[in-house]
PDB file of N, CA, C and O in Angstrom:
ATOM      1  N   ASP J   1      20.600  17.827   5.465  1.00 61.00           N
ATOM      2  CA  ASP J   1      21.473  18.410   4.468  1.00 61.00           C
ATOM      3  C   ASP J   1      20.854  18.340   3.072  1.00 61.00           C
ATOM      4  O   ASP J   1      21.048  19.240   2.261  1.00 61.00           O
ATOM      5  N   GLU J   2      20.118  17.276   2.816  1.00 68.00           N
ATOM      6  CA  GLU J   2      19.572  17.095   1.476  1.00 68.00           C
ATOM      7  C   GLU J   2      18.491  18.125   1.157  1.00 68.00           C
ATOM      8  O   GLU J   2      18.455  18.706   0.081  1.00 68.00           O
ATOM      9  N   CYS J   3      17.575  18.331   2.107  1.00 77.00           N
ATOM     10  CA  CYS J   3      16.458  19.258   1.880  1.00 77.00           C
ATOM     11  C   CYS J   3      16.760  20.669   2.357  1.00 77.00           C
ATOM     12  O   CYS J   3      15.961  21.575   2.151  1.00 77.00           O
ATOM     13  N   GLU J   4      17.859  20.819   3.068  1.00 75.00           N
ATOM     14  CA  GLU J   4      18.260  22.107   3.646  1.00 75.00           C
ATOM     15  C   GLU J   4      17.206  22.641   4.612  1.00 75.00           C
ATOM     16  O   GLU J   4      16.900  23.825   4.645  1.00 75.00           O
ATOM     17  N   ILE J   5      16.593  21.725   5.396  1.00 75.00           N
ATOM     18  CA  ILE J   5      15.646  22.099   6.444  1.00 75.00           C
ATOM     19  C   ILE J   5      16.069  21.406   7.730  1.00 75.00           C
ATOM     20  O   ILE J   5      16.884  20.476   7.716  1.00 75.00           O
ATOM     21  N   TYR J   6      15.490  21.845   8.849  1.00 77.00           N
ATOM     22  CA  TYR J   6      15.756  21.195  10.125  1.00 77.00           C
ATOM     23  C   TYR J   6      15.029  19.857  10.143  1.00 77.00           C
ATOM     24  O   TYR J   6      13.829  19.785   9.899  1.00 77.00           O
ATOM     25  N   LYS J   7      15.757  18.786  10.407  1.00 76.00           N
ATOM     26  CA  LYS J   7      15.163  17.456  10.446  1.00 76.00           C
ATOM     27  C   LYS J   7      14.960  17.038  11.888  1.00 76.00           C
ATOM     28  O   LYS J   7      15.884  17.058  12.685  1.00 76.00           O
ATOM     29  N   GLU J   8      13.725  16.628  12.205  1.00 79.00           N
ATOM     30  CA  GLU J   8      13.429  16.104  13.534  1.00 79.00           C
ATOM     31  C   GLU J   8      13.967  14.681  13.633  1.00 79.00           C
ATOM     32  O   GLU J   8      14.432  14.111  12.651  1.00 79.00           O
ATOM     33  N   ASN J   9      13.863  14.109  14.823  1.00 83.00           N
ATOM     34  CA  ASN J   9      14.275  12.723  15.003  1.00 83.00           C
ATOM     35  C   ASN J   9      13.388  11.805  14.165  1.00 83.00           C
ATOM     36  O   ASN J   9      12.201  12.053  13.983  1.00 83.00           O
ATOM     37  N   LYS J  10      13.956  10.738  13.685  1.00 84.00           N
ATOM     38  CA  LYS J  10      13.276   9.721  12.892  1.00 84.00           C
ATOM     39  C   LYS J  10      12.752  10.239  11.554  1.00 84.00           C
ATOM     40  O   LYS J  10      11.812   9.700  10.997  1.00 84.00           O
ATOM     41  N   MET J  11      13.323  11.300  11.045  1.00 88.00           N
ATOM     42  CA  MET J  11      12.999  11.760   9.696  1.00 88.00           C
ATOM     43  C   MET J  11      14.046  11.235   8.740  1.00 88.00           C
ATOM     44  O   MET J  11      15.235  11.288   9.020  1.00 88.00           O
ATOM     45  N   ILE J  12      13.583  10.705   7.634  1.00 88.00           N
ATOM     46  CA  ILE J  12      14.480  10.135   6.635  1.00 88.00           C
ATOM     47  C   ILE J  12      14.215  10.809   5.301  1.00 88.00           C
ATOM     48  O   ILE J  12      13.068  11.071   4.944  1.00 88.00           O
ATOM     49  N   HIS J  13      15.277  11.066   4.583  1.00 89.00           N
ATOM     50  CA  HIS J  13      15.146  11.682   3.262  1.00 89.00           C
ATOM     51  C   HIS J  13      14.907  10.600   2.222  1.00 89.00           C
ATOM     52  O   HIS J  13      15.619   9.608   2.155  1.00 89.00           O
ATOM     53  N   CYS J  14      13.865  10.769   1.418  1.00 89.00           N
ATOM     54  CA  CYS J  14      13.582   9.858   0.316  1.00 89.00           C
ATOM     55  C   CYS J  14      14.206  10.445  -0.945  1.00 89.00           C
ATOM     56  O   CYS J  14      13.854  11.552  -1.363  1.00 89.00           O
ATOM     57  N   TYR J  15      15.112   9.696  -1.531  1.00 88.00           N
ATOM     58  CA  TYR J  15      15.812  10.192  -2.708  1.00 88.00           C
ATOM     59  C   TYR J  15      14.969  10.075  -3.971  1.00 88.00           C
ATOM     60  O   TYR J  15      15.253  10.735  -4.959  1.00 88.00           O
ATOM     61  N   GLU J  16      13.928   9.250  -3.942  1.00 89.00           N
ATOM     62  CA  GLU J  16      13.054   9.140  -5.109  1.00 89.00           C
ATOM     63  C   GLU J  16      12.068  10.296  -5.174  1.00 89.00           C
ATOM     64  O   GLU J  16      11.773  10.812  -6.244  1.00 89.00           O
ATOM     65  N   CYS J  17      11.527  10.703  -4.018  1.00 87.00           N
ATOM     66  CA  CYS J  17      10.580  11.824  -3.964  1.00 87.00           C
ATOM     67  C   CYS J  17      11.281  13.159  -3.726  1.00 87.00           C
ATOM     68  O   CYS J  17      10.697  14.208  -3.929  1.00 87.00           O
ATOM     69  N   ASN J  18      12.507  13.090  -3.195  1.00 86.00           N
ATOM     70  CA  ASN J  18      13.284  14.271  -2.839  1.00 86.00           C
ATOM     71  C   ASN J  18      12.610  15.097  -1.746  1.00 86.00           C
ATOM     72  O   ASN J  18      12.569  16.314  -1.803  1.00 86.00           O
ATOM     73  N   VAL J  19      12.064  14.393  -0.737  1.00 87.00           N
ATOM     74  CA  VAL J  19      11.464  15.026   0.434  1.00 87.00           C
ATOM     75  C   VAL J  19      11.904  14.267   1.681  1.00 87.00           C
ATOM     76  O   VAL J  19      12.338  13.130   1.597  1.00 87.00           O
ATOM     77  N   CYS J  20      11.757  14.914   2.835  1.00 89.00           N
ATOM     78  CA  CYS J  20      12.002  14.255   4.111  1.00 89.00           C
ATOM     79  C   CYS J  20      10.665  13.808   4.688  1.00 89.00           C
ATOM     80  O   CYS J  20       9.699  14.567   4.697  1.00 89.00           O
ATOM     81  N   VAL J  21      10.626  12.567   5.177  1.00 90.00           N
ATOM     82  CA  VAL J  21       9.385  11.966   5.661  1.00 90.00           C
ATOM     83  C   VAL J  21       9.598  11.519   7.096  1.00 90.00           C
ATOM     84  O   VAL J  21      10.579  10.849   7.411  1.00 90.00           O
ATOM     85  N   LYS J  22       8.634  11.868   7.955  1.00 90.00           N
ATOM     86  CA  LYS J  22       8.724  11.492   9.357  1.00 90.00           C
ATOM     87  C   LYS J  22       8.355  10.018   9.510  1.00 90.00           C
ATOM     88  O   LYS J  22       7.345   9.564   8.996  1.00 90.00           O
ATOM     89  N   ARG J  23       9.203   9.274  10.210  1.00 91.00           N
ATOM     90  CA  ARG J  23       9.042   7.834  10.429  1.00 91.00           C
ATOM     91  C   ARG J  23       8.777   7.090   9.123  1.00 91.00           C
ATOM     92  O   ARG J  23       7.817   6.342   8.993  1.00 91.00           O
ATOM     93  N   MET J  24       9.623   7.301   8.172  1.00 90.00           N
ATOM     94  CA  MET J  24       9.444   6.688   6.851  1.00 90.00           C
ATOM     95  C   MET J  24       9.532   5.178   6.937  1.00 90.00           C
ATOM     96  O   MET J  24      10.447   4.623   7.529  1.00 90.00           O
ATOM     97  N   ASP J  25       8.547   4.497   6.362  1.00 91.00           N
ATOM     98  CA  ASP J  25       8.533   3.046   6.305  1.00 91.00           C
ATOM     99  C   ASP J  25       9.182   2.577   5.005  1.00 91.00           C
ATOM    100  O   ASP J  25      10.105   1.784   5.019  1.00 91.00           O
ATOM    101  N   HIS J  26       8.661   3.059   3.877  1.00 92.00           N
ATOM    102  CA  HIS J  26       9.237   2.714   2.582  1.00 92.00           C
ATOM    103  C   HIS J  26       8.663   3.633   1.510  1.00 92.00           C
ATOM    104  O   HIS J  26       7.736   4.386   1.757  1.00 92.00           O
ATOM    105  N   HIS J  27       9.238   3.550   0.334  1.00 93.00           N
ATOM    106  CA  HIS J  27       8.716   4.277  -0.819  1.00 93.00           C
ATOM    107  C   HIS J  27       7.913   3.281  -1.642  1.00 93.00           C
ATOM    108  O   HIS J  27       8.440   2.273  -2.099  1.00 93.00           O
ATOM    109  N   CYS J  28       6.630   3.540  -1.819  1.00 90.00           N
ATOM    110  CA  CYS J  28       5.757   2.636  -2.553  1.00 90.00           C
ATOM    111  C   CYS J  28       5.876   2.917  -4.047  1.00 90.00           C
ATOM    112  O   CYS J  28       5.604   4.024  -4.505  1.00 90.00           O
ATOM    113  N   VAL J  29       6.260   1.891  -4.783  1.00 89.00           N
ATOM    114  CA  VAL J  29       6.436   2.038  -6.221  1.00 89.00           C
ATOM    115  C   VAL J  29       5.084   2.135  -6.920  1.00 89.00           C
ATOM    116  O   VAL J  29       4.932   2.854  -7.904  1.00 89.00           O
ATOM    117  N   LEU J  30       4.075   1.423  -6.393  1.00 85.00           N
ATOM    118  CA  LEU J  30       2.756   1.427  -7.022  1.00 85.00           C
ATOM    119  C   LEU J  30       2.075   2.785  -6.959  1.00 85.00           C
ATOM    120  O   LEU J  30       1.441   3.220  -7.912  1.00 85.00           O
ATOM    121  N   SER J  31       2.181   3.459  -5.821  1.00 85.00           N
ATOM    122  CA  SER J  31       1.520   4.759  -5.674  1.00 85.00           C
ATOM    123  C   SER J  31       2.483   5.928  -5.868  1.00 85.00           C
ATOM    124  O   SER J  31       2.046   7.075  -5.849  1.00 85.00           O
ATOM    125  N   SER J  32       3.757   5.648  -6.011  1.00 88.00           N
ATOM    126  CA  SER J  32       4.803   6.671  -6.167  1.00 88.00           C
ATOM    127  C   SER J  32       4.787   7.676  -5.021  1.00 88.00           C
ATOM    128  O   SER J  32       4.950   8.874  -5.229  1.00 88.00           O
ATOM    129  N   LYS J  33       4.576   7.169  -3.819  1.00 91.00           N
ATOM    130  CA  LYS J  33       4.554   8.017  -2.626  1.00 91.00           C
ATOM    131  C   LYS J  33       5.362   7.358  -1.520  1.00 91.00           C
ATOM    132  O   LYS J  33       5.536   6.153  -1.497  1.00 91.00           O
ATOM    133  N   CYS J  34       5.828   8.174  -0.596  1.00 94.00           N
ATOM    134  CA  CYS J  34       6.517   7.670   0.580  1.00 94.00           C
ATOM    135  C   CYS J  34       5.484   7.305   1.641  1.00 94.00           C
ATOM    136  O   CYS J  34       4.544   8.059   1.879  1.00 94.00           O
ATOM    137  N   ILE J  35       5.681   6.167   2.268  1.00 94.00           N
ATOM    138  CA  ILE J  35       4.786   5.728   3.330  1.00 94.00           C
ATOM    139  C   ILE J  35       5.480   6.041   4.643  1.00 94.00           C
ATOM    140  O   ILE J  35       6.569   5.537   4.922  1.00 94.00           O
ATOM    141  N   GLY J  36       4.822   6.883   5.436  1.00 93.00           N
ATOM    142  CA  GLY J  36       5.404   7.324   6.696  1.00 93.00           C
ATOM    143  C   GLY J  36       4.371   7.414   7.796  1.00 93.00           C
ATOM    144  O   GLY J  36       3.351   6.728   7.770  1.00 93.00           O
ATOM    145  N   LYS J  37       4.618   8.271   8.754  1.00 92.00           N
ATOM    146  CA  LYS J  37       3.788   8.381   9.956  1.00 92.00           C
ATOM    147  C   LYS J  37       2.335   8.747   9.632  1.00 92.00           C
ATOM    148  O   LYS J  37       1.420   8.195  10.221  1.00 92.00           O
ATOM    149  N   TYR J  38       2.127   9.639   8.694  1.00 92.00           N
ATOM    150  CA  TYR J  38       0.790  10.178   8.490  1.00 92.00           C
ATOM    151  C   TYR J  38      -0.058   9.408   7.481  1.00 92.00           C
ATOM    152  O   TYR J  38      -1.253   9.665   7.357  1.00 92.00           O
ATOM    153  N   ASN J  39       0.535   8.463   6.756  1.00 93.00           N
ATOM    154  CA  ASN J  39      -0.278   7.725   5.792  1.00 93.00           C
ATOM    155  C   ASN J  39      -0.063   6.220   5.842  1.00 93.00           C
ATOM    156  O   ASN J  39      -0.460   5.512   4.928  1.00 93.00           O
ATOM    157  N   ILE J  40       0.499   5.698   6.922  1.00 93.00           N
ATOM    158  CA  ILE J  40       0.747   4.264   6.981  1.00 93.00           C
ATOM    159  C   ILE J  40      -0.537   3.473   7.248  1.00 93.00           C
ATOM    160  O   ILE J  40      -0.736   2.399   6.679  1.00 93.00           O
ATOM    161  N   ILE J  41      -1.446   4.002   8.054  1.00 95.00           N
ATOM    162  CA  ILE J  41      -2.701   3.295   8.329  1.00 95.00           C
ATOM    163  C   ILE J  41      -3.584   3.236   7.087  1.00 95.00           C
ATOM    164  O   ILE J  41      -4.078   2.156   6.740  1.00 95.00           O
ATOM    165  N   PRO J  42      -3.789   4.340   6.359  1.00 94.00           N
ATOM    166  CA  PRO J  42      -4.554   4.223   5.109  1.00 94.00           C
ATOM    167  C   PRO J  42      -3.878   3.316   4.074  1.00 94.00           C
ATOM    168  O   PRO J  42      -4.558   2.608   3.335  1.00 94.00           O
ATOM    169  N   PHE J  43      -2.548   3.297   4.042  1.00 93.00           N
ATOM    170  CA  PHE J  43      -1.841   2.442   3.086  1.00 93.00           C
ATOM    171  C   PHE J  43      -2.097   0.972   3.390  1.00 93.00           C
ATOM    172  O   PHE J  43      -2.448   0.201   2.500  1.00 93.00           O
ATOM    173  N   TYR J  44      -1.931   0.570   4.646  1.00 94.00           N
ATOM    174  CA  TYR J  44      -2.157  -0.833   4.984  1.00 94.00           C
ATOM    175  C   TYR J  44      -3.635  -1.206   4.883  1.00 94.00           C
ATOM    176  O   TYR J  44      -3.956  -2.347   4.555  1.00 94.00           O
ATOM    177  N   SER J  45      -4.536  -0.269   5.145  1.00 96.00           N
ATOM    178  CA  SER J  45      -5.964  -0.531   4.941  1.00 96.00           C
ATOM    179  C   SER J  45      -6.257  -0.787   3.468  1.00 96.00           C
ATOM    180  O   SER J  45      -7.021  -1.687   3.118  1.00 96.00           O
ATOM    181  N   PHE J  46      -5.629  -0.017   2.598  1.00 93.00           N
ATOM    182  CA  PHE J  46      -5.776  -0.225   1.162  1.00 93.00           C
ATOM    183  C   PHE J  46      -5.261  -1.599   0.752  1.00 93.00           C
ATOM    184  O   PHE J  46      -5.897  -2.306  -0.038  1.00 93.00           O
ATOM    185  N   ILE J  47      -4.114  -2.003   1.284  1.00 94.00           N
ATOM    186  CA  ILE J  47      -3.539  -3.307   0.944  1.00 94.00           C
ATOM    187  C   ILE J  47      -4.458  -4.432   1.403  1.00 94.00           C
ATOM    188  O   ILE J  47      -4.712  -5.385   0.653  1.00 94.00           O
ATOM    189  N   VAL J  48      -4.991  -4.349   2.610  1.00 97.00           N
ATOM    190  CA  VAL J  48      -5.886  -5.394   3.123  1.00 97.00           C
ATOM    191  C   VAL J  48      -7.149  -5.468   2.278  1.00 97.00           C
ATOM    192  O   VAL J  48      -7.598  -6.560   1.893  1.00 97.00           O
ATOM    193  N   CYS J  49      -7.745  -4.327   1.959  1.00 97.00           N
ATOM    194  CA  CYS J  49      -8.963  -4.315   1.132  1.00 97.00           C
ATOM    195  C   CYS J  49      -8.692  -4.836  -0.278  1.00 97.00           C
ATOM    196  O   CYS J  49      -9.516  -5.564  -0.843  1.00 97.00           O
ATOM    197  N   ALA J  50      -7.550  -4.500  -0.843  1.00 96.00           N
ATOM    198  CA  ALA J  50      -7.214  -4.982  -2.185  1.00 96.00           C
ATOM    199  C   ALA J  50      -7.074  -6.496  -2.200  1.00 96.00           C
ATOM    200  O   ALA J  50      -7.599  -7.163  -3.101  1.00 96.00           O
ATOM    201  N   PHE J  51      -6.406  -7.067  -1.199  1.00 96.00           N
ATOM    202  CA  PHE J  51      -6.276  -8.519  -1.155  1.00 96.00           C
ATOM    203  C   PHE J  51      -7.608  -9.192  -0.868  1.00 96.00           C
ATOM    204  O   PHE J  51      -7.884 -10.283  -1.392  1.00 96.00           O
ATOM    205  N   ALA J  52      -8.458  -8.574  -0.045  1.00 98.00           N
ATOM    206  CA  ALA J  52      -9.776  -9.141   0.229  1.00 98.00           C
ATOM    207  C   ALA J  52     -10.625  -9.163  -1.039  1.00 98.00           C
ATOM    208  O   ALA J  52     -11.296 -10.162  -1.335  1.00 98.00           O
ATOM    209  N   LEU J  53     -10.608  -8.080  -1.800  1.00 97.00           N
ATOM    210  CA  LEU J  53     -11.361  -8.050  -3.056  1.00 97.00           C
ATOM    211  C   LEU J  53     -10.798  -9.030  -4.076  1.00 97.00           C
ATOM    212  O   LEU J  53     -11.545  -9.656  -4.833  1.00 97.00           O
ATOM    213  N   TYR J  54      -9.494  -9.170  -4.102  1.00 97.00           N
ATOM    214  CA  TYR J  54      -8.869 -10.136  -5.004  1.00 97.00           C
ATOM    215  C   TYR J  54      -9.298 -11.554  -4.649  1.00 97.00           C
ATOM    216  O   TYR J  54      -9.673 -12.344  -5.523  1.00 97.00           O
ATOM    217  N   GLY J  55      -9.275 -11.879  -3.368  1.00 97.00           N
ATOM    218  CA  GLY J  55      -9.712 -13.202  -2.919  1.00 97.00           C
ATOM    219  C   GLY J  55     -11.177 -13.449  -3.213  1.00 97.00           C
ATOM    220  O   GLY J  55     -11.566 -14.538  -3.651  1.00 97.00           O
ATOM    221  N   LEU J  56     -12.011 -12.440  -2.990  1.00 96.00           N
ATOM    222  CA  LEU J  56     -13.434 -12.574  -3.279  1.00 96.00           C
ATOM    223  C   LEU J  56     -13.675 -12.786  -4.767  1.00 96.00           C
ATOM    224  O   LEU J  56     -14.514 -13.596  -5.153  1.00 96.00           O
ATOM    225  N   SER J  57     -12.931 -12.098  -5.598  1.00 95.00           N
ATOM    226  CA  SER J  57     -13.120 -12.271  -7.040  1.00 95.00           C
ATOM    227  C   SER J  57     -12.716 -13.672  -7.486  1.00 95.00           C
ATOM    228  O   SER J  57     -13.367 -14.270  -8.339  1.00 95.00           O
ATOM    229  N   ILE J  58     -11.660 -14.223  -6.898  1.00 93.00           N
ATOM    230  CA  ILE J  58     -11.249 -15.595  -7.223  1.00 93.00           C
ATOM    231  C   ILE J  58     -12.331 -16.581  -6.805  1.00 93.00           C
ATOM    232  O   ILE J  58     -12.696 -17.491  -7.562  1.00 93.00           O
ATOM    233  N   VAL J  59     -12.880 -16.403  -5.623  1.00 91.00           N
ATOM    234  CA  VAL J  59     -13.947 -17.290  -5.142  1.00 91.00           C
ATOM    235  C   VAL J  59     -15.171 -17.190  -6.049  1.00 91.00           C
ATOM    236  O   VAL J  59     -15.760 -18.211  -6.421  1.00 91.00           O
ATOM    237  N   LEU J  60     -15.561 -15.990  -6.424  1.00 90.00           N
ATOM    238  CA  LEU J  60     -16.732 -15.829  -7.283  1.00 90.00           C
ATOM    239  C   LEU J  60     -16.513 -16.417  -8.672  1.00 90.00           C
ATOM    240  O   LEU J  60     -17.423 -17.015  -9.253  1.00 90.00           O
ATOM    241  N   VAL J  61     -15.327 -16.282  -9.208  1.00 90.00           N
ATOM    242  CA  VAL J  61     -15.037 -16.869 -10.525  1.00 90.00           C
ATOM    243  C   VAL J  61     -15.176 -18.378 -10.465  1.00 90.00           C
ATOM    244  O   VAL J  61     -15.837 -18.990 -11.321  1.00 90.00           O
ATOM    245  N   PHE J  62     -14.591 -19.012  -9.459  1.00 88.00           N
ATOM    246  CA  PHE J  62     -14.715 -20.462  -9.345  1.00 88.00           C
ATOM    247  C   PHE J  62     -16.146 -20.888  -9.044  1.00 88.00           C
ATOM    248  O   PHE J  62     -16.604 -21.923  -9.530  1.00 88.00           O
ATOM    249  N   TYR J  63     -16.869 -20.109  -8.262  1.00 86.00           N
ATOM    250  CA  TYR J  63     -18.257 -20.439  -7.959  1.00 86.00           C
ATOM    251  C   TYR J  63     -19.102 -20.428  -9.230  1.00 86.00           C
ATOM    252  O   TYR J  63     -19.878 -21.347  -9.484  1.00 86.00           O
ATOM    253  N   PHE J  64     -18.958 -19.399 -10.042  1.00 85.00           N
ATOM    254  CA  PHE J  64     -19.759 -19.322 -11.261  1.00 85.00           C
ATOM    255  C   PHE J  64     -19.297 -20.326 -12.313  1.00 85.00           C
ATOM    256  O   PHE J  64     -20.119 -20.874 -13.054  1.00 85.00           O
ATOM    257  N   LEU J  65     -18.010 -20.595 -12.381  1.00 83.00           N
ATOM    258  CA  LEU J  65     -17.530 -21.595 -13.331  1.00 83.00           C
ATOM    259  C   LEU J  65     -18.040 -22.981 -12.966  1.00 83.00           C
ATOM    260  O   LEU J  65     -18.476 -23.743 -13.828  1.00 83.00           O
ATOM    261  N   LEU J  66     -17.997 -23.317 -11.699  1.00 80.00           N
ATOM    262  CA  LEU J  66     -18.491 -24.621 -11.270  1.00 80.00           C
ATOM    263  C   LEU J  66     -20.010 -24.671 -11.251  1.00 80.00           C
ATOM    264  O   LEU J  66     -20.605 -25.716 -11.485  1.00 80.00           O
ATOM    265  N   GLY J  67     -20.637 -23.547 -10.987  1.00 75.00           N
ATOM    266  CA  GLY J  67     -22.104 -23.503 -10.937  1.00 75.00           C
ATOM    267  C   GLY J  67     -22.735 -23.655 -12.303  1.00 75.00           C
ATOM    268  O   GLY J  67     -23.774 -24.300 -12.461  1.00 75.00           O
ATOM    269  N   PHE J  68     -22.123 -23.124 -13.343  1.00 66.00           N
ATOM    270  CA  PHE J  68     -22.682 -23.196 -14.684  1.00 66.00           C
ATOM    271  C   PHE J  68     -22.373 -24.544 -15.352  1.00 66.00           C
ATOM    272  O   PHE J  68     -23.018 -24.903 -16.313  1.00 66.00           O
ATOM    273  N   THR J  69     -21.429 -25.298 -14.851  1.00 60.00           N
ATOM    274  CA  THR J  69     -21.093 -26.572 -15.476  1.00 60.00           C
ATOM    275  C   THR J  69     -21.857 -27.742 -14.873  1.00 60.00           C
ATOM    276  O   THR J  69     -21.796 -28.843 -15.397  1.00 60.00           O
ATOM    277  N   ARG J  70     -22.552 -27.548 -13.792  1.00 58.00           N
ATOM    278  CA  ARG J  70     -23.323 -28.641 -13.163  1.00 58.00           C
ATOM    279  C   ARG J  70     -24.569 -28.939 -13.989  1.00 58.00           C
ATOM    280  O   ARG J  70     -25.182 -28.043 -14.567  1.00 58.00           O
ATOM    281  N   ASN J  71     -24.963 -30.180 -13.987  1.00 56.00           N
ATOM    282  CA  ASN J  71     -26.239 -30.564 -14.606  1.00 56.00           C
ATOM    283  C   ASN J  71     -27.354 -30.381 -13.594  1.00 56.00           C
ATOM    284  O   ASN J  71     -27.248 -30.815 -12.471  1.00 56.00           O
ATOM    285  N   LYS J  72     -28.418 -29.774 -14.022  1.00 54.00           N
ATOM    286  CA  LYS J  72     -29.505 -29.515 -13.077  1.00 54.00           C
ATOM    287  C   LYS J  72     -30.641 -30.489 -13.271  1.00 54.00           C
ATOM    288  O   LYS J  72     -30.967 -30.995 -14.237  1.00 54.00           O
TER     289      LYS J  72
END
């Protein structure tokens, strides 16, 4: 009714994007997109890579901070 189109099973209307999304998981505030059937794998891959890079940056910061303070 919202989009005035035929909705298949498991389609949900996103009121923030004003579109219907197949197998909608959630609306991502960071990317301003709906996460559904066709983009859930790239979305979770992005999240895993972002956390991995964040963890690596924390490790490198502590490594260089501790490495430069040692007496040689």
